CSV table of C-alpha atoms and ligand atoms in Angstrom, one decimal:
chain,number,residue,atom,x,y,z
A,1,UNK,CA,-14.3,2.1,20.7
A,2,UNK,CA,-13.1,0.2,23.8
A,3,UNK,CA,-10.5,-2.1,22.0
A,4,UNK,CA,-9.3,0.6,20.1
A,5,UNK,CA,-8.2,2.3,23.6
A,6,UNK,CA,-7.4,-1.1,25.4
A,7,UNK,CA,-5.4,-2.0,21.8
A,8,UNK,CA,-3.1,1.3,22.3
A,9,UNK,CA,-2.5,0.7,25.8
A,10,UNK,CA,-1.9,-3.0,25.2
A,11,UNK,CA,0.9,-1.6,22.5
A,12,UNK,CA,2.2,0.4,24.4
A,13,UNK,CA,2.9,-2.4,27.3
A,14,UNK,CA,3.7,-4.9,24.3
A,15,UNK,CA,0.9,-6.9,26.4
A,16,UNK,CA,-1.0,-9.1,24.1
A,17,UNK,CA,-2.7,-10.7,27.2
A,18,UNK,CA,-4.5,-7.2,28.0
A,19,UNK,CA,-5.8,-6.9,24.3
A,20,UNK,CA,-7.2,-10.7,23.7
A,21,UNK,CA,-11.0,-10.6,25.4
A,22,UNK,CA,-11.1,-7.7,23.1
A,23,UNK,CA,-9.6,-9.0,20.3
A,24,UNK,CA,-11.5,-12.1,21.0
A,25,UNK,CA,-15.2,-10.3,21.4
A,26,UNK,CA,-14.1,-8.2,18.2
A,27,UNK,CA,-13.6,-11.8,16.0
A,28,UNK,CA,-16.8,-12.9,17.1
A,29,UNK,CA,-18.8,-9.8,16.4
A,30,UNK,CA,-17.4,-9.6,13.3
A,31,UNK,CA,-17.9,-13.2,12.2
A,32,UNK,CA,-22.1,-12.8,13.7
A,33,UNK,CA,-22.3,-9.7,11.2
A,34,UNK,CA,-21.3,-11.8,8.3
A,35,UNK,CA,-23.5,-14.5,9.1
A,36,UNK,CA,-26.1,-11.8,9.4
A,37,UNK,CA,-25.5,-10.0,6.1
A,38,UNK,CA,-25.3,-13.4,4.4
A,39,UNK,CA,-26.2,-16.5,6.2
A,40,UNK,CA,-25.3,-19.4,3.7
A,41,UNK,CA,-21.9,-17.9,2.7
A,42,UNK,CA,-18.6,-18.7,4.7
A,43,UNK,CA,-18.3,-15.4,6.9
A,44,UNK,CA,-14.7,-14.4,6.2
A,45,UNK,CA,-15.2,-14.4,2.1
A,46,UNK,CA,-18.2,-12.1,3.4
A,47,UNK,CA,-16.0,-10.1,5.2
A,48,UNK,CA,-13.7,-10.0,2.3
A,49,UNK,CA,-16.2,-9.3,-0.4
A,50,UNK,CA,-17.1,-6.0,1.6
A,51,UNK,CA,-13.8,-4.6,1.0
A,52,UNK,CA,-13.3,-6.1,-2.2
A,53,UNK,CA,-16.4,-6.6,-4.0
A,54,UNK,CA,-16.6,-10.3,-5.6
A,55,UNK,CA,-13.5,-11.8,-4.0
A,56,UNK,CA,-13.8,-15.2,-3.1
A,57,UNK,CA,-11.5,-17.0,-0.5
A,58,UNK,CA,-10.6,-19.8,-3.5
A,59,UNK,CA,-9.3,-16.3,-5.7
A,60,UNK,CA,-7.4,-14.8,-2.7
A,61,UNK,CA,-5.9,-18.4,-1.4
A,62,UNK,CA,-4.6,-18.9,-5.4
A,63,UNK,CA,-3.8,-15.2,-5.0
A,64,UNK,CA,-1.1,-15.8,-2.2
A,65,UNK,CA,-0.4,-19.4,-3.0
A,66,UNK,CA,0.9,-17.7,-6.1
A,67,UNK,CA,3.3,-14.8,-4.4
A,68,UNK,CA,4.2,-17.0,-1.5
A,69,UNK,CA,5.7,-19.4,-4.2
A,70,UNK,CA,7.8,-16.5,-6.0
A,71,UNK,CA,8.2,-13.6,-3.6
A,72,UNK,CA,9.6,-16.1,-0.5
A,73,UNK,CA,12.8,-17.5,-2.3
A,74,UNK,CA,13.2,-14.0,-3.9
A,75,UNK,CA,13.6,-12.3,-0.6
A,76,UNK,CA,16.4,-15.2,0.2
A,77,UNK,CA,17.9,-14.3,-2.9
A,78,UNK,CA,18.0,-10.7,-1.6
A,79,UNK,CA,19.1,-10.9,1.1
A,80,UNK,CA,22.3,-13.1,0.5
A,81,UNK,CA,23.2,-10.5,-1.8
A,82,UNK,CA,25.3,-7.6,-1.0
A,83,UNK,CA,23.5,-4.6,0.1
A,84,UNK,CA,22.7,-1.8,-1.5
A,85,UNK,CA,23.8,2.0,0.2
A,86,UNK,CA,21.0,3.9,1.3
A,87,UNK,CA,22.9,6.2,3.4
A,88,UNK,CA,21.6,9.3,1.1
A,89,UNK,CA,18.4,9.7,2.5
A,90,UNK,CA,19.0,10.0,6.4
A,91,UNK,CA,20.7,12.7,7.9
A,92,UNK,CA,19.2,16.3,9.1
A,93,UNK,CA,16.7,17.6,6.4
A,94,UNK,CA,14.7,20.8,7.5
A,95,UNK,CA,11.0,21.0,7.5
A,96,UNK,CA,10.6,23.8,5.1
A,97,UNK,CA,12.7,22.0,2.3
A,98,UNK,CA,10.9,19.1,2.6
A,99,UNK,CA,7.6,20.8,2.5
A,100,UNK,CA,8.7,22.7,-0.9
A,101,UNK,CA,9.7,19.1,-2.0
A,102,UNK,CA,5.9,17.9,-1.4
A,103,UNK,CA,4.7,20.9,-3.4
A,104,UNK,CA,6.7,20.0,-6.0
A,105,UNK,CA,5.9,16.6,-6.8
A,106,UNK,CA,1.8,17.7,-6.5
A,107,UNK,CA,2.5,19.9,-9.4
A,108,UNK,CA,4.9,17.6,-11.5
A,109,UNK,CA,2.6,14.3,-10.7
A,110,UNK,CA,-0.4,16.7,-12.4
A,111,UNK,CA,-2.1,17.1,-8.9
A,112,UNK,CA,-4.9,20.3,-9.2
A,113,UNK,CA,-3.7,22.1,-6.3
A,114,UNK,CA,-6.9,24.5,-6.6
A,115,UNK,CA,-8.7,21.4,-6.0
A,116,UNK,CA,-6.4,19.4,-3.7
A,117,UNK,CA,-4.3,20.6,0.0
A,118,UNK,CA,-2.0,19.5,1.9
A,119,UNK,CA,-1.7,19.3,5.7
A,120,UNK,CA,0.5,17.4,7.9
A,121,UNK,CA,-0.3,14.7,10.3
A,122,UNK,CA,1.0,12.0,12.9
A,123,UNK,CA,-0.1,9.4,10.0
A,124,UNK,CA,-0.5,10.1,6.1
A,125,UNK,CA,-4.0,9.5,4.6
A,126,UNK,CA,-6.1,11.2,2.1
A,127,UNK,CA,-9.8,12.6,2.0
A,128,UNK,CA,-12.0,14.9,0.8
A,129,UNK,CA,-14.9,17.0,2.8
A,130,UNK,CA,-18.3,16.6,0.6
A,131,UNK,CA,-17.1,16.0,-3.1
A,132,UNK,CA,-13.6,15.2,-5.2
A,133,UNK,CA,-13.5,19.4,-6.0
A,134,UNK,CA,-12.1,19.5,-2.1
A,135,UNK,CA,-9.6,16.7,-1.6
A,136,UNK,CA,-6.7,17.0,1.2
A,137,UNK,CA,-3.9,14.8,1.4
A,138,UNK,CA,-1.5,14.6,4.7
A,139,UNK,CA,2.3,13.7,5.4
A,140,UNK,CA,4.6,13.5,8.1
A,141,UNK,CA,8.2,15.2,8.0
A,142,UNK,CA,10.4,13.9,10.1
A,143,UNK,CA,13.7,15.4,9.9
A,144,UNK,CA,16.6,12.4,9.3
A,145,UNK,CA,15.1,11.1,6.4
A,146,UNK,CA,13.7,12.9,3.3
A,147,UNK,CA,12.2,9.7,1.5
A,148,UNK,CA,9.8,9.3,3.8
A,149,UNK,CA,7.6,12.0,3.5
A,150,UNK,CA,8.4,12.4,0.0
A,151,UNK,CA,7.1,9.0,-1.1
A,152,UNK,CA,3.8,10.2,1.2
A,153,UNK,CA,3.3,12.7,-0.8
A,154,UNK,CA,3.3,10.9,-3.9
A,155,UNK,CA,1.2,7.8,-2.7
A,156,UNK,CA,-1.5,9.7,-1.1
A,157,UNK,CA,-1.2,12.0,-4.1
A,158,UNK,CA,-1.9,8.8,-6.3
A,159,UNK,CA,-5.3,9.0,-4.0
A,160,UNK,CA,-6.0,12.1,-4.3
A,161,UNK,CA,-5.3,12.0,-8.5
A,162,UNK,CA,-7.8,9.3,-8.7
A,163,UNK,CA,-10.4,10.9,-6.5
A,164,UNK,CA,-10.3,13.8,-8.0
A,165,UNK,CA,-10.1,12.6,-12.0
A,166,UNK,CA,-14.0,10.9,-10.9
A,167,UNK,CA,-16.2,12.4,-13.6
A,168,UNK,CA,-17.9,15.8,-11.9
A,169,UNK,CA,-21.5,14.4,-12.5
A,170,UNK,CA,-20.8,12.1,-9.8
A,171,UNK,CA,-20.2,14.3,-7.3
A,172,UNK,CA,-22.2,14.2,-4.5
A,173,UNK,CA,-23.4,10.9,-5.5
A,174,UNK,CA,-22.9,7.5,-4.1
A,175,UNK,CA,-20.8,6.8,-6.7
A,176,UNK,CA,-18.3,9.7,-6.3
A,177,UNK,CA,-15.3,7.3,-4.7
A,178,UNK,CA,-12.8,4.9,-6.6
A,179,UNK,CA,-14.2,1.1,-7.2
A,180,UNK,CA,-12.8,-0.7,-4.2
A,181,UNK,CA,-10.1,-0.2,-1.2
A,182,UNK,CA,-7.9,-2.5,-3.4
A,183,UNK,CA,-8.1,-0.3,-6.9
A,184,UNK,CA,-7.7,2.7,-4.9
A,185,UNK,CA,-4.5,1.3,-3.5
A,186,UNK,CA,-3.6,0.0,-7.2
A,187,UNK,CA,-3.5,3.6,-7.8
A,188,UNK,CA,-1.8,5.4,-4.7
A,189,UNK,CA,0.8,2.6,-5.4
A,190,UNK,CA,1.5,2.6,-9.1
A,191,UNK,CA,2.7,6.3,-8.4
A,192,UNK,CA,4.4,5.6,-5.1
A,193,UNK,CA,6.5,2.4,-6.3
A,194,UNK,CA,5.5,2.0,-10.1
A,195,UNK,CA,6.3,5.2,-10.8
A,196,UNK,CA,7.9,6.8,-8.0
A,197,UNK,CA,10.5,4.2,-7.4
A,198,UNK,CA,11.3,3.9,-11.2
A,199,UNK,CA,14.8,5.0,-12.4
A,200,UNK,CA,13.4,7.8,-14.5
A,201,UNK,CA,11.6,9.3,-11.6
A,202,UNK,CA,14.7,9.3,-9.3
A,203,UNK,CA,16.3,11.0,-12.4
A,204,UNK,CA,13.9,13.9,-12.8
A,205,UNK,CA,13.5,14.4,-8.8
A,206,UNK,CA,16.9,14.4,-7.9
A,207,UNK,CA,18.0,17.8,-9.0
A,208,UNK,CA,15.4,19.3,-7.0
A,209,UNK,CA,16.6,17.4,-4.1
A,210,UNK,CA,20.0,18.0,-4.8
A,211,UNK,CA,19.2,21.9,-5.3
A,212,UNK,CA,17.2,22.3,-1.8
A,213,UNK,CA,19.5,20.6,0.1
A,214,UNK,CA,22.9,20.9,-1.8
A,215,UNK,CA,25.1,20.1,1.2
A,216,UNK,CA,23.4,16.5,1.8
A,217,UNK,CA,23.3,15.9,-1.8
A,218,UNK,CA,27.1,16.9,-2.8
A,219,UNK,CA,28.7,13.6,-4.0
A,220,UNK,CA,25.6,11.6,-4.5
A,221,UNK,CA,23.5,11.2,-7.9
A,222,UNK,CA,20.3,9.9,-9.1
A,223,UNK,CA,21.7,6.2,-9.3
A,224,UNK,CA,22.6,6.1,-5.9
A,225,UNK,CA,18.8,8.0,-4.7
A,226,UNK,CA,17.2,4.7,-7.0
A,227,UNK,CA,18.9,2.4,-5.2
A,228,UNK,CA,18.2,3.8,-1.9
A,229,UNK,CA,14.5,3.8,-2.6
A,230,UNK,CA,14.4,0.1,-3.4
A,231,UNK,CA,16.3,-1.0,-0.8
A,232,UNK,CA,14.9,-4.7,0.0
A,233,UNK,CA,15.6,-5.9,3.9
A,234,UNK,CA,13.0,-8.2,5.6
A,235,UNK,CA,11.3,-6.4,8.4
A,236,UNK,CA,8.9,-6.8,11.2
A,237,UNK,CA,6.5,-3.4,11.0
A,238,UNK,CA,4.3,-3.6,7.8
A,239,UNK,CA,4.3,0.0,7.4
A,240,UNK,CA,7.8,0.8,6.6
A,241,UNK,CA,8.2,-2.6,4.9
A,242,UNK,CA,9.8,-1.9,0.8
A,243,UNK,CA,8.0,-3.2,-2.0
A,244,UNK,CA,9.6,-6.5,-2.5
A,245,UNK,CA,8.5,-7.6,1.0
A,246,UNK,CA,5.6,-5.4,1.7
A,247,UNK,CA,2.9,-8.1,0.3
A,248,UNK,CA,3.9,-10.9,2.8
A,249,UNK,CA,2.9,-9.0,5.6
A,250,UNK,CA,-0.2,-8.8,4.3
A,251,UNK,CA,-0.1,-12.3,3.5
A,252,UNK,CA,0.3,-13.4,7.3
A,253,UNK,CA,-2.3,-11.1,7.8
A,254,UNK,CA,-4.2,-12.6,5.7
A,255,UNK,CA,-3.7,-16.3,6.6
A,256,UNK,CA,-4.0,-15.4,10.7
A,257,UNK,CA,-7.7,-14.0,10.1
A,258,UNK,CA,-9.1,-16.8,8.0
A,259,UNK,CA,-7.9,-19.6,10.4
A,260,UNK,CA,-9.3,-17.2,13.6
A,261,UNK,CA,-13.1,-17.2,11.5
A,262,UNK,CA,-12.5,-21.2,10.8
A,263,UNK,CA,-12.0,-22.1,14.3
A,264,UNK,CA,-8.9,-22.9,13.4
A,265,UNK,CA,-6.5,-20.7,15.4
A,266,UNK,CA,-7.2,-19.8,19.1
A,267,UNK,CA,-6.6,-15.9,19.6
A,268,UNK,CA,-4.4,-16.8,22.8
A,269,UNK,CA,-2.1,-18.9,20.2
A,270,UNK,CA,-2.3,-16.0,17.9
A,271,UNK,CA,1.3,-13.7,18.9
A,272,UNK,CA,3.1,-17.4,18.8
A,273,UNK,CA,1.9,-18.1,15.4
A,274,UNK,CA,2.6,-14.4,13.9
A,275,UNK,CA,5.8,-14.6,15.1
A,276,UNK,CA,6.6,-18.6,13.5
A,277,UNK,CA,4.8,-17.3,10.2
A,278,UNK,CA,7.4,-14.2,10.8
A,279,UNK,CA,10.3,-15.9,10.8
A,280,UNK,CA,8.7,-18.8,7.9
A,281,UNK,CA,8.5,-15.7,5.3
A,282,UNK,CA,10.3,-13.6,6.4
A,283,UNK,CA,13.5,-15.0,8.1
A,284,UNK,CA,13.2,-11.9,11.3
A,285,UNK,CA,12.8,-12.9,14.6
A,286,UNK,CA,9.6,-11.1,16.4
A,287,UNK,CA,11.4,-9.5,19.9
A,288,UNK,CA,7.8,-8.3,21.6
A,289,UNK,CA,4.2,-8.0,20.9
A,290,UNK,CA,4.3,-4.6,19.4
A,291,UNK,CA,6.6,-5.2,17.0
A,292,UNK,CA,4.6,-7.8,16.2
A,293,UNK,CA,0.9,-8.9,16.8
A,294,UNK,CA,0.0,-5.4,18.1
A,295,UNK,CA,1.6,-3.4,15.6
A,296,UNK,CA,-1.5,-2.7,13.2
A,297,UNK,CA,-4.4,-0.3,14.6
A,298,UNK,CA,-6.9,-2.8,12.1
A,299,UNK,CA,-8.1,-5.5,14.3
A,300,UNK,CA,-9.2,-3.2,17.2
A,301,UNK,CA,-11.3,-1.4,15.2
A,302,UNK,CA,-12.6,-4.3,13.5
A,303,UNK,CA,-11.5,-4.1,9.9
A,304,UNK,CA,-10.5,-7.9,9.6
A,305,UNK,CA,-11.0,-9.2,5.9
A,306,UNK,CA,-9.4,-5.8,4.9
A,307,UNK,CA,-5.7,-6.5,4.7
A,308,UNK,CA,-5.6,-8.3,1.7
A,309,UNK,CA,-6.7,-5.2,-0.9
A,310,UNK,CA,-3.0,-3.9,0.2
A,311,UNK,CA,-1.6,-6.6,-1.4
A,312,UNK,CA,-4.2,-6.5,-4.5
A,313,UNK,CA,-3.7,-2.9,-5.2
A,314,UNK,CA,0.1,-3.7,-5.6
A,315,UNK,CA,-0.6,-6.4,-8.1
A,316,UNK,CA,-3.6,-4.3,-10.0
A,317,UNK,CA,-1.0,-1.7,-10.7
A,318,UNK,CA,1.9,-4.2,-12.3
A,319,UNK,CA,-1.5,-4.9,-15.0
A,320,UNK,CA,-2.6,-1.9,-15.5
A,321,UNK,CA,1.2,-0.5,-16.0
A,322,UNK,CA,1.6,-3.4,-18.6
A,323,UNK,CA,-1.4,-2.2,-20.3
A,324,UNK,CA,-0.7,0.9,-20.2
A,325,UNK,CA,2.7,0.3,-22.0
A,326,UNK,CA,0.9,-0.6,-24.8
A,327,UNK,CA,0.3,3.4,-25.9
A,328,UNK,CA,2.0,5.3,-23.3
A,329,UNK,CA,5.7,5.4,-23.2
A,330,UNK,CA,5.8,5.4,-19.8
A,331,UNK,CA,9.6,6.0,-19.0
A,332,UNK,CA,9.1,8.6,-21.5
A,333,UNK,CA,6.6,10.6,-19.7
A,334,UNK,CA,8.1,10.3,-16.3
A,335,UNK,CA,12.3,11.5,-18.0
A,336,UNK,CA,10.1,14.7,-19.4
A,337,UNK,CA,8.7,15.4,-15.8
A,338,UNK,CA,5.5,15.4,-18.5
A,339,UNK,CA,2.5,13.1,-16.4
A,340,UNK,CA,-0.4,14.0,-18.9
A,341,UNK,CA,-0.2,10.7,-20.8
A,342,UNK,CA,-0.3,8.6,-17.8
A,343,UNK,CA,-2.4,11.0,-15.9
A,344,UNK,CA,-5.0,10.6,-19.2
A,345,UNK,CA,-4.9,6.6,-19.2
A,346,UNK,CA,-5.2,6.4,-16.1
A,347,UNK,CA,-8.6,9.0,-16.1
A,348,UNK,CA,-10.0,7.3,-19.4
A,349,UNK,CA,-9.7,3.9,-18.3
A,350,UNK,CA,-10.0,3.7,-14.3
A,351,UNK,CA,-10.5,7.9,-12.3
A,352,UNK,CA,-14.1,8.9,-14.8
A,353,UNK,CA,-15.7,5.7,-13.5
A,354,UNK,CA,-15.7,6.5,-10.1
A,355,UNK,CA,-18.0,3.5,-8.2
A,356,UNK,CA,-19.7,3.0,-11.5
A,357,UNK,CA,-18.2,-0.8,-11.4
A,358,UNK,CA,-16.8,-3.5,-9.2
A,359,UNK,CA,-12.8,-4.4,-9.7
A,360,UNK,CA,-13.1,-7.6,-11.9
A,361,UNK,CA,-15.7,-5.4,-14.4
A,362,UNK,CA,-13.2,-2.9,-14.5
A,363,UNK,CA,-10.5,-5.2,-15.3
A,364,UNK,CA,-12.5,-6.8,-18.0
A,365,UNK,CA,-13.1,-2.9,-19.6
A,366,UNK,CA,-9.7,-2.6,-19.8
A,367,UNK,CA,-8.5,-5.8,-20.2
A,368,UNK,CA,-10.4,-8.3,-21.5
A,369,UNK,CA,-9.4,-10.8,-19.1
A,370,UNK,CA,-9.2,-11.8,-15.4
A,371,UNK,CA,-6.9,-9.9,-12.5
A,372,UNK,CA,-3.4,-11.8,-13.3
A,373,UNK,CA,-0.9,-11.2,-10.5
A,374,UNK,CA,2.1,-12.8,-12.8
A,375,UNK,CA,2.5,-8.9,-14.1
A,376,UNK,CA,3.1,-8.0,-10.6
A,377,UNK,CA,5.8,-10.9,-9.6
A,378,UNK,CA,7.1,-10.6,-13.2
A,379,UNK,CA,7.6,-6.4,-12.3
A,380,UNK,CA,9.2,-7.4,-8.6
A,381,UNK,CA,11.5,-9.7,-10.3
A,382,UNK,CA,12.5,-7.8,-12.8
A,383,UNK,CA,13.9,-5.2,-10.5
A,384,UNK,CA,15.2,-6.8,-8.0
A,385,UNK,CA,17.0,-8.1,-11.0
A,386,UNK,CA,18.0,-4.7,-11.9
A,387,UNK,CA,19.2,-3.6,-8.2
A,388,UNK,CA,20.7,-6.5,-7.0
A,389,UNK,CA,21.4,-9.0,-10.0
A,390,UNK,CA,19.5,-11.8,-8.7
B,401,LIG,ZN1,-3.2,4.2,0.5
């Protein structure tokens, strides 16, 4: 697409000027599709309800109304509090360590490797070519810091898990592909920060990591790795943003689009107001366009109303672990290195389904009640408790 190419160039200048017809052409297309697809409804809850079937603007304004409240003043907290070490995970770690590292977790997070590969590329993602029997999942080594393609591995492995546990009479069907973006991200993220970033699961990995690269590792232990990992630090770029903060990116996001379909917010204002929402939330300064406004491929290739399923997956995950809890001694499992248990809740209640329902059925199935994003704010809390002792 044209503002795909004009949107990397306009990056790479940090020119939002050069981007805005484009950006401005691809609002308005975007906004006469929803209007075409469903004429009496406000076109940016269309736009949302195509990612995320049966969300409403009312649900996603409570939705963010409800972290801005909680997850704002926590980040202060944070951040006047002394920092935690994360030096462990930088330095010079070879390719072929790393990649046995990747292997590694696929077998210990119960990953089918006869069913699923794994390939490297500029940016991770998961898919599968005709069916969930042939899933492939990507990562990206880079060489001064371990972490990165380690917690890759395990998020697009959380993909690729839930793909692949779709029952096999779905395949080659319609319905042979998780319930939504946002309950497929619910899943990539319970094992990438649920799981992954859990104490236990820094315990069990850590001797592996300590055993490929024993001259890195000599003097540090699985505390200091945990702490590492959940390092909290306000940030501009979305994509290497930690948990804690990682949902109010999406929330500016979020707020930026609906105001732009409103008529609210003229696209030329647009890189003033990121960067005054930036600083609101976040407390960082923006210095330049693309680490800012232009930092996100979305917009130029038209995905606007999709942002906010990030955010959602993250808070699915906190319920469903809190369910899960329930039978499934979690911490247990993960100490053991043994994932069946989860793997199997996880499979009974959510993989099997595959399309079958949309998120707020499937919440109902296994809940009983309405998405709740208080387990999710209670579960960020709690650790940043844990880690910092606010
Ligand atoms: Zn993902």
């Amino acid at each position: 697409m044209r503002s795909e190419d004009v949107w990397h160039r306009a990056k790479e200048a940090s020119d939002f000027v050069m981007f805005a017809p484009l950006l401005e052409e691809v609002f308005a297309t975007a906004k006469r599709f929803s209007l075409y697809i469903e004429p009496d409804r406000d076109p940016y809850e269309q736009r949302l309800d195509d990612y995320e079937e049966g969300l409403t603007v009312a649900a996603c304004d409570a939705f963010f109304a409800k972290l801005r409240e909680r997850i704002v003043p926590l980040v202060a907290k944070v951040s006047a509090a002394p920092q935690v070490d994360d030096s462990l995970r930088f330095g010079e770690f070879p390719v072929k360590e790393q990649e046995e590292l990747a292997y590694y977790l696929m077998r210990t997070m119960g990953l089918d490797l006869g069913h699923v590969g794994l390939s490297t590329t500029e940016h991770p993602f998961t898919t599968n070519l005709g069916s969930h029997f042939d899933e492939r999942i990507t990562t990206h080594y880079h060489t001064d810091d371990f972490a990165s393609s380690m917690y890759s591995v395990v998020h697009e492995g959380g993909h690729a898990l839930y793909d692949t546990g779709s029952e096999d009479g779905l395949a080659y069907t319609a319905l042979d592909c998780g319930v939504s973006m946002g309950i497929h991200e619910s899943q990539s993220r319970f094992y990438e920060n649920i799981i992954g970033r859990s104490r236990a699961f820094c315990e069990l990995v850590f001797p592996k990591i300590a055993e490929l690269y024993p001259g890195q590792m000599a003097g540090h232990n699985a505390e200091e790795l945990y702490h590492a990992v959940n390092k909290v630090q306000p940030s501009l770029i979305r994509t290497e943003a930690d948990e804690v903060t990682y949902s109010l990116h999406v929330m500016i996001r979020y707020e930026l689009e609906k105001r732009i379909f409103a008529g609210q917010l003229a696209i030329a204002d647009l890189p003033a107001e990121w960067n005054r929402l930036y600083k609101e939330y976040l407390g960082v300064d923006v210095p330049d366009d693309k680490h800012g406004v232009l930092q996100d491929s979305h917009w130029s290739s038209g995905l606007i109303g999709y942002f906010p399923s990030y955010a959602l997956g993250n808070a699915y995950g906190a319920q469903f672990l809190a369910k899960m809890r329930e039978t499934v001694d979690v911490d247990a499992c993960i100490a053991a290195g043994d994932f069946a248990p989860i793997n199997a809740w996880n499979r009974e209640n959510i993989w099997r389904h595959g399309h079958r329902y949309t998120p707020a059925q499937l919440l109902d199935r296994i809940y009983g009640a309405p998405f709740d994003p208080e387990f999710y704010l209670t579960y960020l809390e709690t650790k940043c408790h844990d880690i910092y002792g606010v």
